PDB file of C-alpha atoms and ligand atoms in Angstrom:
ATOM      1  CA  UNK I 853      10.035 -10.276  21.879  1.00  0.00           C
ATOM      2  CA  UNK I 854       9.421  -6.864  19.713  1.00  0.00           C
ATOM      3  CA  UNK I 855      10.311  -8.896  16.282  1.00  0.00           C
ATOM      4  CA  UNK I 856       6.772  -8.171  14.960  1.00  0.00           C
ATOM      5  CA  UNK I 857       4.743  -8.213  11.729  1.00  0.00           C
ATOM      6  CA  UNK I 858       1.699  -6.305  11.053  1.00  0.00           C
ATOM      7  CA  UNK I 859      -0.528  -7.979   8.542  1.00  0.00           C
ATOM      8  CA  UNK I 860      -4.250  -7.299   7.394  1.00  0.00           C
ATOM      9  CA  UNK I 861      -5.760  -6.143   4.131  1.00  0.00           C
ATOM     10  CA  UNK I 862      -4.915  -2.594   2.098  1.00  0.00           C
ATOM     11  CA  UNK I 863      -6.491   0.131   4.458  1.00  0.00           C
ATOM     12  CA  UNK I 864      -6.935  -1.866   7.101  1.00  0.00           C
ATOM     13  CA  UNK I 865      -4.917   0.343   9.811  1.00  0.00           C
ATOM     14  CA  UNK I 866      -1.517  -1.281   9.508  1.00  0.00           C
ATOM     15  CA  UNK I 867       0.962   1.887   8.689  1.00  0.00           C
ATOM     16  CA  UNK I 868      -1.229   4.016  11.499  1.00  0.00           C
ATOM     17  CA  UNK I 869      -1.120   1.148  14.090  1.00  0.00           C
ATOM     18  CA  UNK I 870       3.113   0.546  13.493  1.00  0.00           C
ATOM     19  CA  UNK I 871       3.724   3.709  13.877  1.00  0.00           C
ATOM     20  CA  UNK I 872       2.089   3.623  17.140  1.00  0.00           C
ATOM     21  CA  UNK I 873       3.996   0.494  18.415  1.00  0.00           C
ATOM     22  CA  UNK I 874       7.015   1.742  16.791  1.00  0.00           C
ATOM     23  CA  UNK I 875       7.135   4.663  19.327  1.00  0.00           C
ATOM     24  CA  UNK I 876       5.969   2.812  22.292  1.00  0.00           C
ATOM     25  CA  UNK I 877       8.775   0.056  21.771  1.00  0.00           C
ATOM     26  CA  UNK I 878      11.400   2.444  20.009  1.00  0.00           C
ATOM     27  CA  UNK I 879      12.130  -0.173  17.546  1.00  0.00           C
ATOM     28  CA  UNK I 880      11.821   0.709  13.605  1.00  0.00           C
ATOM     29  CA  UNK I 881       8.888   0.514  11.437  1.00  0.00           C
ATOM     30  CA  UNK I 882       9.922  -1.120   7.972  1.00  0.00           C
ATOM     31  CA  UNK I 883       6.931  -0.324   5.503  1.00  0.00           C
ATOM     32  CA  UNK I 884       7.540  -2.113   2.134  1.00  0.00           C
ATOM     33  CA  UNK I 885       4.980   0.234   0.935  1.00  0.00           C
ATOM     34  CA  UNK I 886       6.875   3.420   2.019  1.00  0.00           C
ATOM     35  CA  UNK I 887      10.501   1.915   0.905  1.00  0.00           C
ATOM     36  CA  UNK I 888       8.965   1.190  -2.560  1.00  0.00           C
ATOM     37  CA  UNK I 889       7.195   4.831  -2.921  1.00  0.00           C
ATOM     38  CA  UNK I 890       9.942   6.502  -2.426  1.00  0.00           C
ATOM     39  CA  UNK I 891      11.974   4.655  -4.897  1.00  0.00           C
ATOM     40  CA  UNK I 892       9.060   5.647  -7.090  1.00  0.00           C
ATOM     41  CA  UNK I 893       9.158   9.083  -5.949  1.00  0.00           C
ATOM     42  CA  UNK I 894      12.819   9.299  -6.708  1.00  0.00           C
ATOM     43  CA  UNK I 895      12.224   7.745 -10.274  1.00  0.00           C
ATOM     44  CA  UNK I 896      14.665   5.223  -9.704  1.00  0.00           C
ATOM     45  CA  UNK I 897      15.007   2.634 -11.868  1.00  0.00           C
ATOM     46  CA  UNK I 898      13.844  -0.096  -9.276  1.00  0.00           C
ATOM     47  CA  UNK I 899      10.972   2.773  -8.613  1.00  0.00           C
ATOM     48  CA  UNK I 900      10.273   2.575 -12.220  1.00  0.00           C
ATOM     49  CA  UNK I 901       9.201  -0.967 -12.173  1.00  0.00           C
ATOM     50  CA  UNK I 902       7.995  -1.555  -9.381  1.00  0.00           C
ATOM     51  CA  UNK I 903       5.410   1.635 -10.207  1.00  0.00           C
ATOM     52  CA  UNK I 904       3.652  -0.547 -13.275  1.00  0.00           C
ATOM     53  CA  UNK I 905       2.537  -2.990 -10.539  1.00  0.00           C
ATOM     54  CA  UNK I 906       1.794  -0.565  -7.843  1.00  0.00           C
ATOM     55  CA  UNK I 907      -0.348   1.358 -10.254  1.00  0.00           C
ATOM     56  CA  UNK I 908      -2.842  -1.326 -10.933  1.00  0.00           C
ATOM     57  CA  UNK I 909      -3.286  -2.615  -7.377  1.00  0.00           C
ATOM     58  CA  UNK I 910      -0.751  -6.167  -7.788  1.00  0.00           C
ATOM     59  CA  UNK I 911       2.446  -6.898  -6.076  1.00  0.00           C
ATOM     60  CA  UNK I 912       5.518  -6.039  -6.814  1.00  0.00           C
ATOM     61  CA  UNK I 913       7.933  -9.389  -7.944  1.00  0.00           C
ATOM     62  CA  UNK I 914       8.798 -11.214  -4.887  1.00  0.00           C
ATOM     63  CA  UNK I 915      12.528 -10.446  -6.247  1.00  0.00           C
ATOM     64  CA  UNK I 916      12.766  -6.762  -5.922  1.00  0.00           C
ATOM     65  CA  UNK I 917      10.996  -6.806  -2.518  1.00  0.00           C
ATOM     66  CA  UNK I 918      12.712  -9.581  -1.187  1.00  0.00           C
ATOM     67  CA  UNK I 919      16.475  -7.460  -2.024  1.00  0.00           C
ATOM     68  CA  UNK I 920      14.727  -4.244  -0.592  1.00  0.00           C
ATOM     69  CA  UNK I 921      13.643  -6.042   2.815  1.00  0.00           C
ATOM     70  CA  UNK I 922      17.384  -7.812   3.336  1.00  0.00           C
ATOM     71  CA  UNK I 923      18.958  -4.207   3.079  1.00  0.00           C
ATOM     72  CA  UNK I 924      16.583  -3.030   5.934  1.00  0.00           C
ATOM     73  CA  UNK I 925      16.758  -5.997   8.030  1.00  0.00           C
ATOM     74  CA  UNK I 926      20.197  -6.061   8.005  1.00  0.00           C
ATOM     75  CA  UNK I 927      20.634  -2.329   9.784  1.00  0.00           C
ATOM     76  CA  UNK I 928      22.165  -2.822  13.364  1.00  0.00           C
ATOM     77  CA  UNK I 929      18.950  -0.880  14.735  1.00  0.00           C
ATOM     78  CA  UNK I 930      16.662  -3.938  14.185  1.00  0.00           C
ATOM     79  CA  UNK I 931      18.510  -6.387  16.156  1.00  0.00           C
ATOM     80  CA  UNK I 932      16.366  -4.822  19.261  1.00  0.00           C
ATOM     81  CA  UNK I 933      13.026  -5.216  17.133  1.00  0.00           C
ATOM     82  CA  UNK I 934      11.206  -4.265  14.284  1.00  0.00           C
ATOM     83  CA  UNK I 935       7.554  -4.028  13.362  1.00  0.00           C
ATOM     84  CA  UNK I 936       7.025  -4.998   9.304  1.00  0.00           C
ATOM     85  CA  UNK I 937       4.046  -3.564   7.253  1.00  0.00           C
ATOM     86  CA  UNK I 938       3.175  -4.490   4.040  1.00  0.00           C
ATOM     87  CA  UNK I 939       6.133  -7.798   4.187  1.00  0.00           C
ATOM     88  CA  UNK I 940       5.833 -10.410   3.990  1.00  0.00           C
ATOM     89  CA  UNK I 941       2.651 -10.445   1.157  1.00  0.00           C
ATOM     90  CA  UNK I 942       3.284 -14.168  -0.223  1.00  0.00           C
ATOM     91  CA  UNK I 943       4.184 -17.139   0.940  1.00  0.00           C
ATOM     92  CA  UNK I 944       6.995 -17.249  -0.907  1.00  0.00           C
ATOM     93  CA  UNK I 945       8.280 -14.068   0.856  1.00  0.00           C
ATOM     94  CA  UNK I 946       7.538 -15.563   4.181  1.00  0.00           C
ATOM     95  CA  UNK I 947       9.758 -18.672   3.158  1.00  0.00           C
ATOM     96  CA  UNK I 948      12.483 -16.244   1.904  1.00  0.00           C
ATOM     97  CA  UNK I 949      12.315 -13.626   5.318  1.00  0.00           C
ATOM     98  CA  UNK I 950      12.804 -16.754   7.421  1.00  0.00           C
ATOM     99  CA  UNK I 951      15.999 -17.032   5.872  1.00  0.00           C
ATOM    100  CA  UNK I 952      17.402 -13.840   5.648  1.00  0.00           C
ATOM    101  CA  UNK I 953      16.186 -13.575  10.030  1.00  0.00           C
ATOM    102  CA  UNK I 954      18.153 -16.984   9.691  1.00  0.00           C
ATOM    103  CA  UNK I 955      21.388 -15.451   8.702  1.00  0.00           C
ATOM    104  CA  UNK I 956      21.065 -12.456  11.221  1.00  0.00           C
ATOM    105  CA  UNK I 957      19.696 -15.034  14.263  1.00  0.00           C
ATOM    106  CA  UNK I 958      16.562 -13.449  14.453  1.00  0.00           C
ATOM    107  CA  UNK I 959      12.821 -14.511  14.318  1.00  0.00           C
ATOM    108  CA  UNK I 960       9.374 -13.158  14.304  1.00  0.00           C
ATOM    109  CA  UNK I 961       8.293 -13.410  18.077  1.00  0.00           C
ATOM    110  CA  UNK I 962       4.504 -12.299  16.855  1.00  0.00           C
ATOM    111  CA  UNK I 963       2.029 -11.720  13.480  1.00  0.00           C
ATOM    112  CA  UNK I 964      -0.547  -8.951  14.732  1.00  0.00           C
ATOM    113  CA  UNK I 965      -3.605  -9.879  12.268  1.00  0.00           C
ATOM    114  CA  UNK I 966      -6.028  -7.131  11.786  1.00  0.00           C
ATOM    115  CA  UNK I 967      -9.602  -7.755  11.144  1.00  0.00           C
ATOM    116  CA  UNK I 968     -11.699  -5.243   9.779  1.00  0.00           C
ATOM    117  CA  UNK I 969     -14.768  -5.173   6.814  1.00  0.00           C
ATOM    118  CA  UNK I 970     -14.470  -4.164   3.798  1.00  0.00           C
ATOM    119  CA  UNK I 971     -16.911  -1.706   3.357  1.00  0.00           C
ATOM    120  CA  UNK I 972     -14.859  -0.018   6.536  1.00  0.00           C
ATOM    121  CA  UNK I 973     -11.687  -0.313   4.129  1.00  0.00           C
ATOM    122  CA  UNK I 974     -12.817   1.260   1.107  1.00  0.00           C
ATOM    123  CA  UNK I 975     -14.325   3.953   3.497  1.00  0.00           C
ATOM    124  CA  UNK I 976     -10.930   4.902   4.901  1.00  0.00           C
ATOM    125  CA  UNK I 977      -9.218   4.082   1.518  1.00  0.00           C
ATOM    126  CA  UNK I 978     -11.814   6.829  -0.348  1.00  0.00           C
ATOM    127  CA  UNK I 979     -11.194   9.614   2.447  1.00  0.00           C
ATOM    128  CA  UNK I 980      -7.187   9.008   3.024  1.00  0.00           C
ATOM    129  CA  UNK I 981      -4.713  11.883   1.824  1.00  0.00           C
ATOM    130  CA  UNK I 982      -1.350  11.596   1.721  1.00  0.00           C
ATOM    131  CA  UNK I 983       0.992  14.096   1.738  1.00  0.00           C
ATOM    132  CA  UNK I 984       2.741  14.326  -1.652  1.00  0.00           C
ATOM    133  CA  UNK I 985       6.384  15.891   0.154  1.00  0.00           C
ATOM    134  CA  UNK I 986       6.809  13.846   3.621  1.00  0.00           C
ATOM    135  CA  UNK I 987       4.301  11.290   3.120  1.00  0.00           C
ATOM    136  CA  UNK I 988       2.140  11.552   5.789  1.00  0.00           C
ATOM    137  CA  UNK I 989      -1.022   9.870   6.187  1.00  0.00           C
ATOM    138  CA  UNK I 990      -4.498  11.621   7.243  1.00  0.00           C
ATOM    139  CA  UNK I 991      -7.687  11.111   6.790  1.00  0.00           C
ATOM    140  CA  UNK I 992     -10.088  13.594   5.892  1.00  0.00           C
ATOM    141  CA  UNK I 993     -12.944  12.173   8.333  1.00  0.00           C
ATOM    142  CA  UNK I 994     -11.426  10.146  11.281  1.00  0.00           C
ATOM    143  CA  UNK I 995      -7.755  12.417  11.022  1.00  0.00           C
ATOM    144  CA  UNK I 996      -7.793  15.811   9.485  1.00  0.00           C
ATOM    145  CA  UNK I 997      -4.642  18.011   8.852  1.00  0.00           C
ATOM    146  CA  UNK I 998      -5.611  21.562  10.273  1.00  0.00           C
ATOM    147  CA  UNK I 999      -6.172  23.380   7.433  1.00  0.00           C
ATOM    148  CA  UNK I1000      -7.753  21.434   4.522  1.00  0.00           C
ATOM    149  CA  UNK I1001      -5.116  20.024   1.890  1.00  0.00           C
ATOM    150  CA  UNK I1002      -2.353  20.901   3.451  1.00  0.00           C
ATOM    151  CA  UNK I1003       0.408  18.471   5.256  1.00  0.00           C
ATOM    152  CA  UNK I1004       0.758  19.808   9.013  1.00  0.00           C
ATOM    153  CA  UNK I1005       4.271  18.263   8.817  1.00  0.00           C
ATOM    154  CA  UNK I1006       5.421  19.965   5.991  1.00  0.00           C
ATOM    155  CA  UNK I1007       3.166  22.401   4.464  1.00  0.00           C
ATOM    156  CA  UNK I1008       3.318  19.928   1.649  1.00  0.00           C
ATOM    157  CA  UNK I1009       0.314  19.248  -0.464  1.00  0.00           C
ATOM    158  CA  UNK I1010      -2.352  16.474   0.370  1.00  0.00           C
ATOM    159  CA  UNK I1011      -3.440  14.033  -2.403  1.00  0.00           C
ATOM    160  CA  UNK I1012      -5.261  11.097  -2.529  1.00  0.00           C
ATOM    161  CA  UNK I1013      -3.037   8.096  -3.544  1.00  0.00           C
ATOM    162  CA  UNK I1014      -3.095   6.591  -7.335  1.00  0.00           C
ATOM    163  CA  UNK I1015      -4.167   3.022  -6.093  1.00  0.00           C
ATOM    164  CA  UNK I1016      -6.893   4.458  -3.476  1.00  0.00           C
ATOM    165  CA  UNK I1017      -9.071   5.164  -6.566  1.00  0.00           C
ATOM    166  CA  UNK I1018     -11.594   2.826  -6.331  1.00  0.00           C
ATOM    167  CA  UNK I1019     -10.905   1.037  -9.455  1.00  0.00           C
ATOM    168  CA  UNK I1020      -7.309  -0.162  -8.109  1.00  0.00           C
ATOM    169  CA  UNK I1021      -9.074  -0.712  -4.323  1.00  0.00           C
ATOM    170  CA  UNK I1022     -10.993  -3.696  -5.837  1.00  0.00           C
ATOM    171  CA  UNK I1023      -8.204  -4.983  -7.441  1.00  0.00           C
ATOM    172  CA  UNK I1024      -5.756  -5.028  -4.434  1.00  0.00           C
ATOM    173  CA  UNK I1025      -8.210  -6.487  -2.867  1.00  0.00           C
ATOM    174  CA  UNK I1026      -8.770  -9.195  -4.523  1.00  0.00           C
ATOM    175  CA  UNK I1027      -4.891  -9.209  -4.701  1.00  0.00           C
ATOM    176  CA  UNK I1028      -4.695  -9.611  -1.117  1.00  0.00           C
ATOM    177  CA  UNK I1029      -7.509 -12.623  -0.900  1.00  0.00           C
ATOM    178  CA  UNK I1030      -5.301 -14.713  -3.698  1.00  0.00           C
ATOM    179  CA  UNK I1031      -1.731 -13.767  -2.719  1.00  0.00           C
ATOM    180  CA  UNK I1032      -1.943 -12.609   0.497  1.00  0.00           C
ATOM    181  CA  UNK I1033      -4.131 -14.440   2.855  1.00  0.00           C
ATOM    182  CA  UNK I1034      -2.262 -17.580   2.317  1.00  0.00           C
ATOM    183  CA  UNK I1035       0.681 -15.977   4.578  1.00  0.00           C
ATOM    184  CA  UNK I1036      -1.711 -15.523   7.759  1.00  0.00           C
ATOM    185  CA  UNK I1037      -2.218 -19.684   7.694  1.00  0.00           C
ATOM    186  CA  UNK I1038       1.687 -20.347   7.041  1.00  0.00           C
ATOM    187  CA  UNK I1039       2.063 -18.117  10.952  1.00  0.00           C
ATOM    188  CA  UNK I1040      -1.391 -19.483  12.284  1.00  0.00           C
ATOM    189  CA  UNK I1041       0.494 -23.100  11.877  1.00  0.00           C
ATOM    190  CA  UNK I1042       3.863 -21.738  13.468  1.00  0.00           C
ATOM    191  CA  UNK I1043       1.505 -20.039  16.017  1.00  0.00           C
ATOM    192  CA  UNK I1044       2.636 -16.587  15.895  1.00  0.00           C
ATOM    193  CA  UNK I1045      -0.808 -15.416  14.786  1.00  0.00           C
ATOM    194  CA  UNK I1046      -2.418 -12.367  17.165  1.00  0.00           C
ATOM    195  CA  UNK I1047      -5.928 -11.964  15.845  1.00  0.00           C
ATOM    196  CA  UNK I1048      -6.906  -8.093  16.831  1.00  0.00           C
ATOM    197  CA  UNK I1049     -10.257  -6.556  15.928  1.00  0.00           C
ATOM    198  CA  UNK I1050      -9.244  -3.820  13.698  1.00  0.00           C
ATOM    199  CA  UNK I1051     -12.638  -1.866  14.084  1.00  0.00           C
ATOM    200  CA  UNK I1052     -13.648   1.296  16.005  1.00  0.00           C
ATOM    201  CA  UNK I1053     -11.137   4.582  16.172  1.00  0.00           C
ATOM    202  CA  UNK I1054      -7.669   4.287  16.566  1.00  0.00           C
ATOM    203  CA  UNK I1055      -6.833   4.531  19.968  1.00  0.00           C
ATOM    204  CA  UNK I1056      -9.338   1.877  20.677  1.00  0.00           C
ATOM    205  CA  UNK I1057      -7.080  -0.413  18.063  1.00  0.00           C
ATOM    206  CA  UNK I1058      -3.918   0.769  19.698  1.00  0.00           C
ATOM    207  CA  UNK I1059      -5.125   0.024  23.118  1.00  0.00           C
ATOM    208  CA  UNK I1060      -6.248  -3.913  21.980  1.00  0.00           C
ATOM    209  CA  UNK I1061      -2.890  -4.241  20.148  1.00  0.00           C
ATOM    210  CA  UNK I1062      -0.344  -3.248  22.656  1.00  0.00           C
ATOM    211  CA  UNK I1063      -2.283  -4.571  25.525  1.00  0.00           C
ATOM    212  CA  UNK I1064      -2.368  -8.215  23.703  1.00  0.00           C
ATOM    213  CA  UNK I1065       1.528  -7.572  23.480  1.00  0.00           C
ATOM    214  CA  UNK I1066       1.812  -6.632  26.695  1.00  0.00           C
ATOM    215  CA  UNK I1067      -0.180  -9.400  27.404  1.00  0.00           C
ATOM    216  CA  UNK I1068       1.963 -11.822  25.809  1.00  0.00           C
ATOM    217  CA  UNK I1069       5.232 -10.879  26.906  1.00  0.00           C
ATOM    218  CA  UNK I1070       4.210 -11.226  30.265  1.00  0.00           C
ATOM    219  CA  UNK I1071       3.274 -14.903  29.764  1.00  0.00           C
ATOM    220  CA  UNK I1072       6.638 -15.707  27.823  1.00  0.00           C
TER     221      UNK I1072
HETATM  222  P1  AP5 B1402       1.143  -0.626   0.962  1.00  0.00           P
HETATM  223  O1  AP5 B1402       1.455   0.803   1.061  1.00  0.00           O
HETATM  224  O2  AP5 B1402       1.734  -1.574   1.936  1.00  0.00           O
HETATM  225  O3  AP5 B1402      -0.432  -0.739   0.899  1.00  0.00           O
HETATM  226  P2  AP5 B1402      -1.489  -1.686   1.652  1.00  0.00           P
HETATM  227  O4  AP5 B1402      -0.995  -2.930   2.255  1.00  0.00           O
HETATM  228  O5  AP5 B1402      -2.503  -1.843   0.617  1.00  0.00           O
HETATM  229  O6  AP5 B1402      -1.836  -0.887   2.890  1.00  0.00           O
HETATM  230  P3  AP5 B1402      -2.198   0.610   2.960  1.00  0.00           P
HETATM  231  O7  AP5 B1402      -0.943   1.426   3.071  1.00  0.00           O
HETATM  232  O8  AP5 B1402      -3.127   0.973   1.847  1.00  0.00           O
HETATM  233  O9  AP5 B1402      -3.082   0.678   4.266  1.00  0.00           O
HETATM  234  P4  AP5 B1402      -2.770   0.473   5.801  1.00  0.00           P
HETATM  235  O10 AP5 B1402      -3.269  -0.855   6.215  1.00  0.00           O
HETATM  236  O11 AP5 B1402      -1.342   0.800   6.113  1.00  0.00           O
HETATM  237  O12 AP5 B1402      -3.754   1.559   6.393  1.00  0.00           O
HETATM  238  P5  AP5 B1402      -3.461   3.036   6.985  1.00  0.00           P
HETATM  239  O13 AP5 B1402      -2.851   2.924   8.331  1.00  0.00           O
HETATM  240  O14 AP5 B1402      -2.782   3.902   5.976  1.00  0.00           O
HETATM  241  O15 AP5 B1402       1.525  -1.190  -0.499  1.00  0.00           O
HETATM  242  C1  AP5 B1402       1.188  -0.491  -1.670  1.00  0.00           C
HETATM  243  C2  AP5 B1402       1.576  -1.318  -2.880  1.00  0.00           C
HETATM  244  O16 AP5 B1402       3.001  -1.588  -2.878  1.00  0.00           O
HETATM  245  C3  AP5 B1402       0.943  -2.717  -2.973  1.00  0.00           C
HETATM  246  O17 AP5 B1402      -0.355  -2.679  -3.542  1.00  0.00           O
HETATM  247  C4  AP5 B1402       1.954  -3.448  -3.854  1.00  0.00           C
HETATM  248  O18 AP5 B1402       1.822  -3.106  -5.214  1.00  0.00           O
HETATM  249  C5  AP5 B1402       3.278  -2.890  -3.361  1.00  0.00           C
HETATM  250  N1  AP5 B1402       3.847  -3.702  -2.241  1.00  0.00           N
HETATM  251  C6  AP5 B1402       3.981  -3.326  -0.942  1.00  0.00           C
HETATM  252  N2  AP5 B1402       4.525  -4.323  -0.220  1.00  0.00           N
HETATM  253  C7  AP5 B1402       4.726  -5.355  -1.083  1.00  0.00           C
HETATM  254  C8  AP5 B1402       5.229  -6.675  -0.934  1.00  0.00           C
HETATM  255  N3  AP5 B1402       5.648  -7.142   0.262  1.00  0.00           N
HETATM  256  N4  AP5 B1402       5.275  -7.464  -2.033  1.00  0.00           N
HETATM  257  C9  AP5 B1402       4.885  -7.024  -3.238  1.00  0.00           C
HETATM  258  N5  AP5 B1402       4.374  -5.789  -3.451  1.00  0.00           N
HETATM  259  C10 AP5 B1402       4.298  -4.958  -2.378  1.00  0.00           C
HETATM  260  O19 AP5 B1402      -4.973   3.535   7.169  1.00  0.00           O
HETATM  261  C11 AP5 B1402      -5.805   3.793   6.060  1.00  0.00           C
HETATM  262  C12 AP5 B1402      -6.655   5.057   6.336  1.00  0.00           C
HETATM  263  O20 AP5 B1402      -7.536   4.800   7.422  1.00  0.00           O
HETATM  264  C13 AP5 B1402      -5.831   6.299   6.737  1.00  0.00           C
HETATM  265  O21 AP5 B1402      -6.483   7.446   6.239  1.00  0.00           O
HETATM  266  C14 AP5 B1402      -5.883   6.303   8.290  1.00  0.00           C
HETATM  267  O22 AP5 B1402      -5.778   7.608   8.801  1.00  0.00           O
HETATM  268  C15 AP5 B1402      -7.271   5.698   8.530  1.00  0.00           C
HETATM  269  N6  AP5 B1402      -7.328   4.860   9.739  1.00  0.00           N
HETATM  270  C16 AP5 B1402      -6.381   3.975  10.178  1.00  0.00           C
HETATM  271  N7  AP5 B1402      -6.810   3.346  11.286  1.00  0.00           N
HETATM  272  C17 AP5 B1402      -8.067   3.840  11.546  1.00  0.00           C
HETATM  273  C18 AP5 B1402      -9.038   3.564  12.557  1.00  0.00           C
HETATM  274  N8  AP5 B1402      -8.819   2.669  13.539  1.00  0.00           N
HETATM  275  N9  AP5 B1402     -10.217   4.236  12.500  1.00  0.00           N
HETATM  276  C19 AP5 B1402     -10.456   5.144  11.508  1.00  0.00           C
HETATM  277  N10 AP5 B1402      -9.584   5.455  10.539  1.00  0.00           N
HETATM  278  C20 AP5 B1402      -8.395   4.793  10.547  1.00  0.00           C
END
């Protein structure tokens, strides 16, 4: 029942939100977005290509994702649940998940949907930092680091992300209403589809999300 996927637009709460669920259920959080940075990070060659698409707000070929998502699926750990963010972005990935669950006898149990505005997104797109070392995500309104700049993790430095310049915002935005949105119908018809209100501060939108799983698995 803790086979989940977390799907909404860019900035939309989805790496905060997993990582809250992740710790409640103690299953892993799978971020294609994370798995893919730090390929970039490392300047691998698979890093290396995948950055030209990253860098102007598109998606990466289903291909290269697709490979990177089997390896992480198949890890013992997720056979007692998972929560995906960022995967599946097409509906071509969708089709090509359901196969590689196939081979391991697994299936998505649930698709939490966040809804939230865009004007809300760019606003916690413009004020996120990341932190360049351990990548951890803050924001400098709604989730400070203690002293300005600096990772409370690590020490490392804060930055602001390449694609959360506004430029590349618009663009994986409109990336997300061509390629993306397409993916929520393919679960709404398989009825997997949790539709959560994504607004107000994050431990309102933990509350609504783990209380509609909760919720759920009771009925089941
Ligand atoms: P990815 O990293 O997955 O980016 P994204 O989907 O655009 O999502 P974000 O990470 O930007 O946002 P989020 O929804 O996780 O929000 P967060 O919790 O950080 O992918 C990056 C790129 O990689 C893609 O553009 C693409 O090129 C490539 N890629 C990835 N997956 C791919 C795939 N499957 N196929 C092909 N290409 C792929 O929150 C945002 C901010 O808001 C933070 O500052 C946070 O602190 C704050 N915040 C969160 N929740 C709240 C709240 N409730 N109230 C106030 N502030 C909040």
């Amino acid at each position: 029942m803790k086979h989940l996927i977390i799907f909404g637009p860019p900035g939309s709460g989805k790496g905060t939100v997993s990582q809250e669920v992740a710790k409640v259920y103690g299953i892993p959080h799978i971020s294609t977005g994370d798995l893919l940075r730090e390929h970039v990070s490392k300047k691998t060659t698979f890093g290396l290509k995948a950055k030209e698409y990253m860098d102007r707000g598109e998606l990466v070929p289903n291909s290269l994702v697709n490979e990177l998502m089997e390896d992480a699926l198949a890890k013992s750990e997720c056979r007692k649940g998972f929560i995906l963010d960022g995967y599946p972005r097409t509906v071509e990935q969708a089709e090509e998940l359901e196969k590689i669950l196939n081979k391991l006898n697994l299936h998505i149990d649930w698709v939490i949907n966040l809804n939230v505005s865009d004007e809300e997104i760019i606003r916690r797109l413009s004020t996120r930092r990341v932190c360049k070392v351990c990548g951890a995500v803050y924001n400098t309104v709604t989730n400070p680091s203690k002293k300005e700049g600096v990772c409370d993790v690590c020490g490392g430095p804060l930055i602001l992300r390449d694609d959360d310049k506004p430029e590349v915002v618009k663009n994986r935005l409109q990336t997300y209403a061509k390629m993306s949105a397409p993916v929520l119908s393919y679960y709404i018809s398989r009825q997997k589809v949790l539709n959560i209100d994504g607004s107000g501060d994050v431990a309102t939108v933990r509350a609504r999300v783990l209380n509609t799983l909760e919720e759920k698995m009771r009925v089941k």
